[in-house]
PDB file of C-alpha atoms in Angstrom:
ATOM      1  CA  THR F1080      45.829  51.642  18.019  1.00  0.00           C
ATOM      2  CA  VAL F1081      48.801  50.833  16.597  1.00  0.00           C
ATOM      3  CA  LEU F1082      49.020  53.830  14.097  1.00  0.00           C
ATOM      4  CA  LEU F1083      48.223  56.059  17.247  1.00  0.00           C
ATOM      5  CA  ASN F1084      51.390  54.486  19.389  1.00  0.00           C
ATOM      6  CA  THR F1085      53.571  55.203  16.243  1.00  0.00           C
ATOM      7  CA  LEU F1086      52.490  58.407  15.269  1.00  0.00           C
ATOM      8  CA  VAL F1087      51.360  60.340  18.383  1.00  0.00           C
ATOM      9  CA  GLY F1088      52.883  58.152  20.899  1.00  0.00           C
ATOM     10  CA  LEU F1089      49.499  57.403  22.224  1.00  0.00           C
ATOM     11  CA  ASN F1090      49.149  53.813  24.011  1.00  0.00           C
ATOM     12  CA  LEU F1091      45.104  53.586  24.059  1.00  0.00           C
ATOM     13  CA  TYR F1092      45.329  50.155  26.086  1.00  0.00           C
ATOM     14  CA  ALA F1093      47.311  51.995  28.662  1.00  0.00           C
ATOM     15  CA  HIS F1094      44.685  54.018  29.254  1.00  0.00           C
ATOM     16  CA  GLY F1095      42.113  51.277  29.788  1.00  0.00           C
ATOM     17  CA  PHE F1096      40.824  50.951  26.137  1.00  0.00           C
ATOM     18  CA  ASN F1097      39.556  47.939  24.871  1.00  0.00           C
ATOM     19  CA  LEU F1098      38.148  46.779  21.642  1.00  0.00           C
ATOM     20  CA  LEU F1099      35.666  44.575  23.476  1.00  0.00           C
ATOM     21  CA  SER F1100      34.020  46.954  25.142  1.00  0.00           C
ATOM     22  CA  PHE F1101      31.486  49.648  23.921  1.00  0.00           C
ATOM     23  CA  TRP F1102      33.733  52.564  23.070  1.00  0.00           C
ATOM     24  CA  GLY F1103      35.635  49.863  20.586  1.00  0.00           C
ATOM     25  CA  LEU F1104      32.102  48.395  19.109  1.00  0.00           C
ATOM     26  CA  THR F1105      31.513  52.022  18.803  1.00  0.00           C
ATOM     27  CA  ILE F1106      34.685  52.850  16.790  1.00  0.00           C
ATOM     28  CA  THR F1107      34.257  49.936  14.882  1.00  0.00           C
ATOM     29  CA  TYR F1108      30.699  50.687  13.898  1.00  0.00           C
ATOM     30  CA  VAL F1109      32.022  54.487  13.169  1.00  0.00           C
ATOM     31  CA  TYR F1110      34.742  52.472  10.765  1.00  0.00           C
ATOM     32  CA  PHE F1111      32.581  50.968   8.904  1.00  0.00           C
ATOM     33  CA  GLN F1112      29.857  53.570   8.545  1.00  0.00           C
ATOM     34  CA  ILE F1113      31.942  56.290   7.260  1.00  0.00           C
ATOM     35  CA  PRO F1114      32.629  55.042   3.757  1.00  0.00           C
ATOM     36  CA  LEU F1115      29.026  54.237   3.654  1.00  0.00           C
ATOM     37  CA  MET F1116      28.179  57.866   4.400  1.00  0.00           C
ATOM     38  CA  VAL F1117      30.612  59.109   1.797  1.00  0.00           C
ATOM     39  CA  VAL F1118      28.685  56.728  -0.891  1.00  0.00           C
ATOM     40  CA  ILE F1119      25.294  58.126   0.116  1.00  0.00           C
ATOM     41  CA  ILE F1120      26.553  62.094   0.779  1.00  0.00           C
ATOM     42  CA  VAL F1121      28.261  62.505  -2.274  1.00  0.00           C
ATOM     43  CA  PRO F1122      25.744  62.757  -4.960  1.00  0.00           C
ATOM     44  CA  ALA F1123      24.097  65.495  -2.863  1.00  0.00           C
ATOM     45  CA  VAL F1124      27.173  67.541  -2.773  1.00  0.00           C
ATOM     46  CA  ASP F1125      27.591  66.767  -6.513  1.00  0.00           C
ATOM     47  CA  GLY F1126      23.781  68.465  -6.795  1.00  0.00           C
ATOM     48  CA  LEU F1127      25.307  71.851  -5.497  1.00  0.00           C
ATOM     49  CA  LYS F1128      24.994  74.066  -8.610  1.00  0.00           C
ATOM     50  CA  ARG F1129      28.076  76.186  -9.385  1.00  0.00           C
ATOM     51  CA  GLU F1130      25.831  79.435 -10.231  1.00  0.00           C
ATOM     52  CA  TRP F1131      24.605  79.410  -6.447  1.00  0.00           C
ATOM     53  CA  GLY F1132      28.153  80.113  -5.733  1.00  0.00           C
ATOM     54  CA  GLU F1133      28.768  82.808  -8.314  1.00  0.00           C
ATOM     55  CA  ALA F1134      25.215  84.164  -7.500  1.00  0.00           C
ATOM     56  CA  ALA F1135      26.397  84.710  -3.860  1.00  0.00           C
ATOM     57  CA  ALA F1136      29.559  86.108  -4.795  1.00  0.00           C
ATOM     58  CA  THR F1137      27.721  88.703  -7.123  1.00  0.00           C
ATOM     59  CA  LEU F1138      25.448  89.555  -4.315  1.00  0.00           C
ATOM     60  CA  GLY F1139      28.767  90.271  -1.927  1.00  0.00           C
ATOM     61  CA  ALA F1140      28.593  86.912   0.055  1.00  0.00           C
ATOM     62  CA  THR F1141      31.937  85.897   1.353  1.00  0.00           C
ATOM     63  CA  GLN F1142      32.738  81.880   1.274  1.00  0.00           C
ATOM     64  CA  ALA F1143      31.546  81.605   4.962  1.00  0.00           C
ATOM     65  CA  GLN F1144      28.237  83.262   4.399  1.00  0.00           C
ATOM     66  CA  TYR F1145      27.538  81.237   0.939  1.00  0.00           C
ATOM     67  CA  TRP F1146      28.220  78.370   3.118  1.00  0.00           C
ATOM     68  CA  ARG F1147      26.023  79.195   5.950  1.00  0.00           C
ATOM     69  CA  MET F1148      23.306  80.444   3.861  1.00  0.00           C
ATOM     70  CA  VAL F1149      23.379  78.208   0.879  1.00  0.00           C
ATOM     71  CA  VAL F1150      25.025  75.023   0.870  1.00  0.00           C
ATOM     72  CA  ILE F1151      24.349  73.798   4.730  1.00  0.00           C
ATOM     73  CA  PRO F1152      20.511  74.718   4.185  1.00  0.00           C
ATOM     74  CA  VAL F1153      20.627  72.765   1.357  1.00  0.00           C
ATOM     75  CA  LEU F1154      22.567  69.691   2.374  1.00  0.00           C
ATOM     76  CA  TRP F1155      21.035  69.542   5.689  1.00  0.00           C
ATOM     77  CA  PRO F1156      18.072  67.112   4.639  1.00  0.00           C
ATOM     78  CA  SER F1157      20.483  65.044   2.866  1.00  0.00           C
ATOM     79  CA  PHE F1158      23.093  64.663   6.094  1.00  0.00           C
ATOM     80  CA  LEU F1159      19.907  64.243   8.068  1.00  0.00           C
ATOM     81  CA  GLY F1160      18.607  61.810   5.907  1.00  0.00           C
ATOM     82  CA  THR F1161      21.684  59.831   5.685  1.00  0.00           C
ATOM     83  CA  VAL F1162      22.592  59.901   9.579  1.00  0.00           C
ATOM     84  CA  ILE F1163      19.232  58.206   9.972  1.00  0.00           C
ATOM     85  CA  LEU F1164      19.772  55.575   7.115  1.00  0.00           C
ATOM     86  CA  LEU F1165      23.356  54.995   8.957  1.00  0.00           C
ATOM     87  CA  PHE F1166      21.418  54.623  12.250  1.00  0.00           C
ATOM     88  CA  ALA F1167      18.894  52.276  10.798  1.00  0.00           C
ATOM     89  CA  ASN F1168      22.071  50.297   9.231  1.00  0.00           C
ATOM     90  CA  ALA F1169      23.998  50.130  12.632  1.00  0.00           C
ATOM     91  CA  PHE F1170      20.800  49.349  15.025  1.00  0.00           C
ATOM     92  CA  GLY F1171      20.093  45.872  13.008  1.00  0.00           C
ATOM     93  CA  ALA F1172      23.648  44.941  12.765  1.00  0.00           C
ATOM     94  CA  ILE F1173      24.736  41.988  14.727  1.00  0.00           C
ATOM     95  CA  ALA F1174      27.587  40.194  13.306  1.00  0.00           C
ATOM     96  CA  THR F1175      30.235  42.884  14.267  1.00  0.00           C
ATOM     97  CA  ALA F1176      28.759  43.287  17.813  1.00  0.00           C
ATOM     98  CA  TYR F1177      28.545  39.722  18.253  1.00  0.00           C
ATOM     99  CA  ALA F1178      32.080  38.721  16.893  1.00  0.00           C
ATOM    100  CA  LEU F1179      33.583  41.776  19.332  1.00  0.00           C
ATOM    101  CA  THR F1180      31.555  41.435  22.127  1.00  0.00           C
ATOM    102  CA  GLY F1181      29.913  38.005  22.445  1.00  0.00           C
ATOM    103  CA  SER F1182      26.881  38.398  24.828  1.00  0.00           C
ATOM    104  CA  SER F1183      28.642  40.539  27.268  1.00  0.00           C
ATOM    105  CA  LEU F1184      27.213  43.706  25.908  1.00  0.00           C
ATOM    106  CA  ASN F1185      23.411  44.241  25.833  1.00  0.00           C
ATOM    107  CA  ILE F1186      22.529  46.068  22.850  1.00  0.00           C
ATOM    108  CA  VAL F1187      19.349  45.027  21.234  1.00  0.00           C
ATOM    109  CA  PRO F1188      20.310  43.078  18.273  1.00  0.00           C
ATOM    110  CA  ILE F1189      22.288  40.409  20.776  1.00  0.00           C
ATOM    111  CA  LEU F1190      19.289  40.357  23.000  1.00  0.00           C
ATOM    112  CA  LEU F1191      16.837  39.518  20.276  1.00  0.00           C
ATOM    113  CA  TYR F1192      19.621  36.763  19.045  1.00  0.00           C
ATOM    114  CA  ALA F1193      19.802  35.656  22.446  1.00  0.00           C
ATOM    115  CA  GLN F1194      15.797  35.135  22.825  1.00  0.00           C
ATOM    116  CA  ILE F1195      15.463  33.331  19.249  1.00  0.00           C
ATOM    117  CA  ARG F1196      18.331  30.953  19.668  1.00  0.00           C
ATOM    118  CA  GLY F1197      17.375  29.352  22.809  1.00  0.00           C
ATOM    119  CA  ASP F1198      19.351  30.079  25.511  1.00  0.00           C
ATOM    120  CA  VAL F1199      18.773  28.632  29.007  1.00  0.00           C
ATOM    121  CA  LEU F1200      16.725  31.886  29.930  1.00  0.00           C
ATOM    122  CA  HIS F1201      15.254  32.427  26.380  1.00  0.00           C
ATOM    123  CA  ASN F1202      11.771  33.857  26.331  1.00  0.00           C
ATOM    124  CA  ALA F1203      10.386  33.654  23.169  1.00  0.00           C
ATOM    125  CA  HIS F1204       7.588  36.535  23.491  1.00  0.00           C
ATOM    126  CA  LEU F1205      10.215  38.798  24.646  1.00  0.00           C
ATOM    127  CA  GLY F1206      12.122  38.240  21.622  1.00  0.00           C
ATOM    128  CA  TYR F1207       9.343  38.739  19.827  1.00  0.00           C
ATOM    129  CA  ALA F1208       8.723  41.910  21.639  1.00  0.00           C
ATOM    130  CA  ILE F1209      12.086  43.079  20.668  1.00  0.00           C
ATOM    131  CA  ALA F1210      11.776  42.083  16.984  1.00  0.00           C
ATOM    132  CA  PHE F1211       8.562  44.331  16.466  1.00  0.00           C
ATOM    133  CA  GLY F1212      10.332  46.969  18.533  1.00  0.00           C
ATOM    134  CA  MET F1213      13.643  46.643  16.150  1.00  0.00           C
ATOM    135  CA  ILE F1214      11.054  46.883  12.935  1.00  0.00           C
ATOM    136  CA  PHE F1215       9.206  49.695  14.102  1.00  0.00           C
ATOM    137  CA  ILE F1216      12.233  51.593  14.794  1.00  0.00           C
ATOM    138  CA  THR F1217      13.731  50.818  11.399  1.00  0.00           C
ATOM    139  CA  GLY F1218      10.686  51.383   9.757  1.00  0.00           C
ATOM    140  CA  LEU F1219      10.210  54.689  11.402  1.00  0.00           C
ATOM    141  CA  ALA F1220      14.118  55.737  10.386  1.00  0.00           C
ATOM    142  CA  ASN F1221      13.573  54.624   6.708  1.00  0.00           C
ATOM    143  CA  ILE F1222      10.167  56.769   6.888  1.00  0.00           C
ATOM    144  CA  PHE F1223      12.096  59.676   8.105  1.00  0.00           C
ATOM    145  CA  TYR F1224      14.746  59.103   5.507  1.00  0.00           C
ATOM    146  CA  ILE F1225      12.610  59.022   2.592  1.00  0.00           C
ATOM    147  CA  TRP F1226      11.092  62.304   3.652  1.00  0.00           C
ATOM    148  CA  PHE F1227      14.223  64.112   4.058  1.00  0.00           C
ATOM    149  CA  ARG F1228      15.745  62.755   0.941  1.00  0.00           C
ATOM    150  CA  THR F1229      12.305  64.197  -1.146  1.00  0.00           C
ATOM    151  CA  ARG F1230      13.141  67.552   0.738  1.00  0.00           C
ATOM    152  CA  SER F1231      16.746  67.572  -0.538  1.00  0.00           C
ATOM    153  CA  GLU F1232      15.624  66.350  -4.124  1.00  0.00           C
ATOM    154  CA  ARG F1233      14.137  69.282  -4.806  1.00  0.00           C
ATOM    155  CA  TRP F1234      16.822  71.538  -4.693  1.00  0.00           C
ATOM    156  CA  LEU F1235      19.136  69.203  -6.074  1.00  0.00           C
ATOM    157  CA  LYS F1236      16.939  68.723  -9.344  1.00  0.00           C
TER     158      LYS F1236
END
């Protein structure tokens, strides 16, 4: 926020932004998910073969056509798999969310934490149901990630 205020003169706090809100938490999650996405997607980008670009140019394709008809279809499964994996990572993360918002923002990991740790209104069975739902969603996300990864690996061998 200081950088935006210094470079552009945009004071987010004057417009109602709060780091301890949903949007503050979203920006924080994006901040630590982008480097992880780069680490996961770079091997797929490195797997693009130079011959594909040369073949497209030989056939008369422009750079835009090469990207639209070759690069994006090859990288799309890797990109979708990465997005799903990052969703599963963010879905289960509690430390950042709890440190920023405490229990004021009701997201699934914080609700689970509140049910298990024994607050005054805790309900162990609700905690078990939430935990099962999280396991199911995270497992499903991992299955989709593996499926997308295998689809992308056939092109990038």
